[in-house]
mmCIF file of C-alpha atoms in Angstrom:
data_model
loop_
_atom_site.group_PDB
_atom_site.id
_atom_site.type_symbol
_atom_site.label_atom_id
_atom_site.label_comp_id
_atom_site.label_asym_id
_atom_site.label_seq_id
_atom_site.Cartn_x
_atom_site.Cartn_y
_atom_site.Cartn_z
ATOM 1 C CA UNK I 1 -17.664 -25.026 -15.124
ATOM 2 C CA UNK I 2 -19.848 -27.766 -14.968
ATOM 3 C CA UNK I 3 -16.414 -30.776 -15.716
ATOM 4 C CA UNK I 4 -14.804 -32.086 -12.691
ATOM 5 C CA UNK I 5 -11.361 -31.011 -11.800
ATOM 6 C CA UNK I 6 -9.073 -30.296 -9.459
ATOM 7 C CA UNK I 7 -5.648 -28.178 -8.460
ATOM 8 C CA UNK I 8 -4.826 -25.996 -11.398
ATOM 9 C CA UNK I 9 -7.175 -27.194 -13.841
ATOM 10 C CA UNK I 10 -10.035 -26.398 -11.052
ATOM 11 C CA UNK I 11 -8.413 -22.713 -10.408
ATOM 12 C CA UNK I 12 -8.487 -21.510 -13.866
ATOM 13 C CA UNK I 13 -12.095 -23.375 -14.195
ATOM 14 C CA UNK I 14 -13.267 -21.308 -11.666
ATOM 15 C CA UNK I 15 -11.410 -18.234 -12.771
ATOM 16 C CA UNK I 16 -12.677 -18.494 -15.696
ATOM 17 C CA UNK I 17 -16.650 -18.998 -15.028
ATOM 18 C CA UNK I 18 -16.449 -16.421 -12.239
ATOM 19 C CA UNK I 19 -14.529 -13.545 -14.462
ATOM 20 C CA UNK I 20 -17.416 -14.329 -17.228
ATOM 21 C CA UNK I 21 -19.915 -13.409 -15.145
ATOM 22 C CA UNK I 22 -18.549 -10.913 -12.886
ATOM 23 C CA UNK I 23 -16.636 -8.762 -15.552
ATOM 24 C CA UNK I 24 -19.167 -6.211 -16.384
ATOM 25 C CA UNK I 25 -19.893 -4.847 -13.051
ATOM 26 C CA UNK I 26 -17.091 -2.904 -11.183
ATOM 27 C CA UNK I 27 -17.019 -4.443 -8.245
ATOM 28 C CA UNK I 28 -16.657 -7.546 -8.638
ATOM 29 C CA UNK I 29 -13.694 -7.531 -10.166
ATOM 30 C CA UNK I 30 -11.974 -4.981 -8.164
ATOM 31 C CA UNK I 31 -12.312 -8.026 -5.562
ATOM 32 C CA UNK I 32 -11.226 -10.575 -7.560
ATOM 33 C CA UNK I 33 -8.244 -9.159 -8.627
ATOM 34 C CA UNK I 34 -7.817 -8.112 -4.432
ATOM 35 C CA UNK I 35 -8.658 -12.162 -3.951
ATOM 36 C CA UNK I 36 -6.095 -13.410 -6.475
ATOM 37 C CA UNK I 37 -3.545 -11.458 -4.904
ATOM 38 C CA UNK I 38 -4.358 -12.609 -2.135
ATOM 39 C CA UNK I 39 -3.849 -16.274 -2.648
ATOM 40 C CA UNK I 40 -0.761 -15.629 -5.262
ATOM 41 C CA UNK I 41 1.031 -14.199 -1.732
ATOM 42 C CA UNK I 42 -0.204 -17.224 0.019
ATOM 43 C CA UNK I 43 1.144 -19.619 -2.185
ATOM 44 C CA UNK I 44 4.545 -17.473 -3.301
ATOM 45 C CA UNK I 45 7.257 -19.301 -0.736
ATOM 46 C CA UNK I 46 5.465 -22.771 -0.607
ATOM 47 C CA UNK I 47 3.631 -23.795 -3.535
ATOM 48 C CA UNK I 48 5.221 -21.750 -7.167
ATOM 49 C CA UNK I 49 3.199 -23.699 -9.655
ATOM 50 C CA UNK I 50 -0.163 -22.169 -7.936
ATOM 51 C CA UNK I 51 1.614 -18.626 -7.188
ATOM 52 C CA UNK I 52 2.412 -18.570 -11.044
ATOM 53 C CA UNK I 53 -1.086 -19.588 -12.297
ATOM 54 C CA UNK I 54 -2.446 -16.773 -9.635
ATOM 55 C CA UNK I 55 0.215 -14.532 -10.369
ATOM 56 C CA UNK I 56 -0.681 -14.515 -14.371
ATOM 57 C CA UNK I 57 -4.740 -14.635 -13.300
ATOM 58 C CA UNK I 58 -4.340 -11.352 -11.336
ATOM 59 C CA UNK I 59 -2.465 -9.745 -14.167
ATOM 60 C CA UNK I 60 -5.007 -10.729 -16.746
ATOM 61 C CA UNK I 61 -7.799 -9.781 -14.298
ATOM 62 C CA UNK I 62 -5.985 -6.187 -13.417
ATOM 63 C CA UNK I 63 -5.530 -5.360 -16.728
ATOM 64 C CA UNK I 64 -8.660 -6.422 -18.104
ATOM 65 C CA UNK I 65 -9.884 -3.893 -15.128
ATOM 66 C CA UNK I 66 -7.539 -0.994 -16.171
ATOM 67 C CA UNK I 67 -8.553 -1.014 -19.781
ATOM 68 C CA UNK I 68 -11.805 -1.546 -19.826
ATOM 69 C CA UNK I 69 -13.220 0.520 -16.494
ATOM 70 C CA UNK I 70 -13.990 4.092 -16.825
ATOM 71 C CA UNK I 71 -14.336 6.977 -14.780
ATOM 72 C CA UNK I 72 -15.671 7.090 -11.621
ATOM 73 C CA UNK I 73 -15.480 2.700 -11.861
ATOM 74 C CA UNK I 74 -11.632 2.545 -12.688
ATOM 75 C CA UNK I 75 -10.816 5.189 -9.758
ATOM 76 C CA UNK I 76 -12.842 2.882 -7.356
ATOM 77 C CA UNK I 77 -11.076 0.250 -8.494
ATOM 78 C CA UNK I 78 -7.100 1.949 -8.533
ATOM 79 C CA UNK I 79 -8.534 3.062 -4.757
ATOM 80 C CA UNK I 80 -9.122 -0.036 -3.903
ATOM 81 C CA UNK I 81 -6.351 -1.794 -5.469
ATOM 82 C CA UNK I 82 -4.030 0.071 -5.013
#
């Protein structure tokens, strides 16, 4: 982070300093990827270019999760998720 910003520029900032940290332990992204949801249904009907950029974060975040979680970590996170 660390560079001001704001709207989309200050999402994928944020996104992107938060995932770098948080990506190696389990939990933490299992609740990103439930936040980003989260705020890609909030924005879906009034606001598309901010459902895209959360829509395409969750998917990157999700997948990341899927491919790179194992055992007992990826079935907590498909629980949760899913």
């Amino acid at each position: 982070m660390g560079r001001y910003c704001n709207g989309l520029e200050a999402i994928e900032d944020t996104y992107a300093s938060a995932f770098s940290e948080w990506k190696f332990h389990y939990k933490y992204p299992t609740e990103f990827v439930m936040v980003l949801n989260w705020k890609l249904w909030e924005h879906y009907k009034s606001n598309a270019p901010y459902a895209e950029l959360y829509g395409r974060l969750f998917s990157e975040a999700s997948d990341y999760a899927e491919k790179n979680l194992k055992g007992a970590k990826l079935e907590y996170f498909i629980k949760i998720t899913g």
